[in-house]
Tab-separated table of C-alpha atoms in Angstrom:
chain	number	residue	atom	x	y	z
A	19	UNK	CA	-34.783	-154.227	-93.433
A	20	UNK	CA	-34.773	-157.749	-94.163
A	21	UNK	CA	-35.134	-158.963	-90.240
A	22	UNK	CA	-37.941	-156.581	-89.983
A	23	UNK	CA	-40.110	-158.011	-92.714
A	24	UNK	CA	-39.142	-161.578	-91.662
A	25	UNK	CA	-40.140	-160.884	-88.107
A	26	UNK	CA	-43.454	-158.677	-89.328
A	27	UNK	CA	-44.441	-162.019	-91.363
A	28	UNK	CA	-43.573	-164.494	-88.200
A	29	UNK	CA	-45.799	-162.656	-86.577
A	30	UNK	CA	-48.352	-162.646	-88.749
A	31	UNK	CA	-48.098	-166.461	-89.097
A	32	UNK	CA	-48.498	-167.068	-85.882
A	33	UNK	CA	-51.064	-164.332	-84.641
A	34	UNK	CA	-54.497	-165.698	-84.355
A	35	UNK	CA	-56.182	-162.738	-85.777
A	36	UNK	CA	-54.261	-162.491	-88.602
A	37	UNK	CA	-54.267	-165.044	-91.809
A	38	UNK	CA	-51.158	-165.694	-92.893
A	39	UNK	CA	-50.985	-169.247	-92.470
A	40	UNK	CA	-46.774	-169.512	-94.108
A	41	UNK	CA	-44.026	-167.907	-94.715
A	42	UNK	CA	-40.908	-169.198	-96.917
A	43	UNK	CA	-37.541	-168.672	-96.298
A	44	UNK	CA	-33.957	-168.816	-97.869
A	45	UNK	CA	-30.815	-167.911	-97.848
A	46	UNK	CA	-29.471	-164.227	-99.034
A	47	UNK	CA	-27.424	-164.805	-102.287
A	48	UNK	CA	-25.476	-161.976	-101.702
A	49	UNK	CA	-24.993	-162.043	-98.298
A	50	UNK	CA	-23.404	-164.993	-96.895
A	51	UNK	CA	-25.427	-166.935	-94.081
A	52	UNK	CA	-28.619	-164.486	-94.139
A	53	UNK	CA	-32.305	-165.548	-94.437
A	54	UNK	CA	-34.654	-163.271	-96.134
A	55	UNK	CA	-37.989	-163.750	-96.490
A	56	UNK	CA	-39.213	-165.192	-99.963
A	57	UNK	CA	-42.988	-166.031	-99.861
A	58	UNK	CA	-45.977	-165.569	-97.665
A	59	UNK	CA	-49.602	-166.458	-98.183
A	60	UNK	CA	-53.262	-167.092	-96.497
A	61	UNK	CA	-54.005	-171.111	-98.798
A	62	UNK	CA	-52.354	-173.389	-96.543
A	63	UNK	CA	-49.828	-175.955	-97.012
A	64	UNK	CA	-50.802	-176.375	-100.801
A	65	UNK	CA	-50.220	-172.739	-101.620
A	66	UNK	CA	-46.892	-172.884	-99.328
A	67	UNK	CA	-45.418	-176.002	-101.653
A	68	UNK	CA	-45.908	-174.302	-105.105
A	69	UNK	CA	-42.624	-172.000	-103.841
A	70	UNK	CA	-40.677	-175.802	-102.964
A	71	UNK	CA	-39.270	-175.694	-106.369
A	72	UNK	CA	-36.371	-178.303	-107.163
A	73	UNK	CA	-33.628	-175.993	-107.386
A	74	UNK	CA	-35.091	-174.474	-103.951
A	75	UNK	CA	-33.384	-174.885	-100.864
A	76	UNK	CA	-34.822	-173.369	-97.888
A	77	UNK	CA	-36.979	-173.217	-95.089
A	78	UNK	CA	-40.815	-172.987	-94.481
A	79	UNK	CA	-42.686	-172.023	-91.497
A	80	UNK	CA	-46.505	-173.012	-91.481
A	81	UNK	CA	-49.992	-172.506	-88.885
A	82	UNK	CA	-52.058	-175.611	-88.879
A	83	UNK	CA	-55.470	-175.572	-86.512
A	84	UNK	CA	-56.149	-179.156	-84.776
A	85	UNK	CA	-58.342	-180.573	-82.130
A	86	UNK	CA	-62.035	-181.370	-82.431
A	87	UNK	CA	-65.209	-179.938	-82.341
A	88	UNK	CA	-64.754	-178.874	-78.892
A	89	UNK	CA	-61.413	-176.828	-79.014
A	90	UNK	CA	-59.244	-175.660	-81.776
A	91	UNK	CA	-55.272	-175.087	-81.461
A	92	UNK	CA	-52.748	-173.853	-83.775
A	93	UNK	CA	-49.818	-176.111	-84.274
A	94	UNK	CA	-46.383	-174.713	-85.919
A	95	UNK	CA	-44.645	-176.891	-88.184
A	96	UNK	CA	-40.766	-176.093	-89.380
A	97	UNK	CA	-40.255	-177.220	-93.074
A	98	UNK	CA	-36.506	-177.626	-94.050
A	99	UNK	CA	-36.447	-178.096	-97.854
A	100	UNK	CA	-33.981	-179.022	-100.367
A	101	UNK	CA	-34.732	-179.368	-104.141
A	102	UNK	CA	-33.795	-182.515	-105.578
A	103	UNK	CA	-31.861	-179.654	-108.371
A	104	UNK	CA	-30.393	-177.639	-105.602
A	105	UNK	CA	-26.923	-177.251	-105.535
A	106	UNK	CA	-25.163	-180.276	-103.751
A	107	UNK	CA	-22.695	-177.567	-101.702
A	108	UNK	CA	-25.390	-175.364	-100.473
A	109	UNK	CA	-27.704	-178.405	-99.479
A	110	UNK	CA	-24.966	-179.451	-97.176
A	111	UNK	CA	-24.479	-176.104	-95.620
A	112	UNK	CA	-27.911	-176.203	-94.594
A	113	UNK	CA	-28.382	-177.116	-90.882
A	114	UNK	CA	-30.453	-177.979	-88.543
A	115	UNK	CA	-31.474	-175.262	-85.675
A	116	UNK	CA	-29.895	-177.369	-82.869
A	117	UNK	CA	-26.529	-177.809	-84.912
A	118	UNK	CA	-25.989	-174.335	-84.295
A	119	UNK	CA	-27.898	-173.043	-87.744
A	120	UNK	CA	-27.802	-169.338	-86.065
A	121	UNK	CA	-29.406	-167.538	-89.282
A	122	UNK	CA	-32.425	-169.618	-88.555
A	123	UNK	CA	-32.750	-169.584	-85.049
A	124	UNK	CA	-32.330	-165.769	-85.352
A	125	UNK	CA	-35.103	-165.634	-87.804
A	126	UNK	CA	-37.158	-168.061	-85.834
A	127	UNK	CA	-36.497	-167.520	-81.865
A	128	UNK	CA	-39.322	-169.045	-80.975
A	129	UNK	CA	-38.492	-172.360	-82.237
A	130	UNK	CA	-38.060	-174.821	-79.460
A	131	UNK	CA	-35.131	-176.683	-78.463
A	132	UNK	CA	-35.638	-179.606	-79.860
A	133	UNK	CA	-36.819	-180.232	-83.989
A	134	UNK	CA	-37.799	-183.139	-85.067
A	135	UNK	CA	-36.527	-184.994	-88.770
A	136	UNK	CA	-38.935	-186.633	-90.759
């Protein structure tokens, strides 16, 4: 139940004729080392941060449109968050994709192989 909805709104996020622009993340409480879905929306990166609480530790997904008058391309940007007021243990469980994070790469196989830290 929870995979489907997550993959219906990855979908959505990244199909062109749809406009879901984000999707939030996190982990199941009650089930260790799942992802359910939390949040989706159509406003962009400032209606995607209002769910980045501090106590929230989790993981964004967000459509951005770039290029120039000529050409427009959506770009995909993967958001790892952790509150300031998130719980010290469960920030350091959180991974990186590449480190072998499988609930996320599950979630999100079309990641690439490579995610950059900022």
């Amino acid at each position: 139940k929870d995979k489907a909805r997550l993959d219906e709104a990855l979908a959505a996020v990244r199909s062109d004729s749809d406009p879901t622009s984000w999707l939030v993340m996190s982990y199941d409480q009650s089930r260790q080392g799942c992802i359910q879905l939390k949040a989706t929306g159509q406003g962009g990166v400032n209606e995607m941060k209002e769910h980045f609480e501090s106590a929230f530790y989790g993981y964004g997904y967000l459509r951005v449109i770039s290029g120039d008058a000529e050409s427009h391309r959506p770009k995909f940007v993967f958001i790892i968050f952790q509150g300031e007021n998130a719980p010290a243990l469960k920030k350091g469980r959180m991974r990186l994709p590449e480190q072998g994070c499988g609930a996320v790469r599950e979630a999100l196989p079309c990641l690439g192989p490579s995610v950059q830290r900022f």
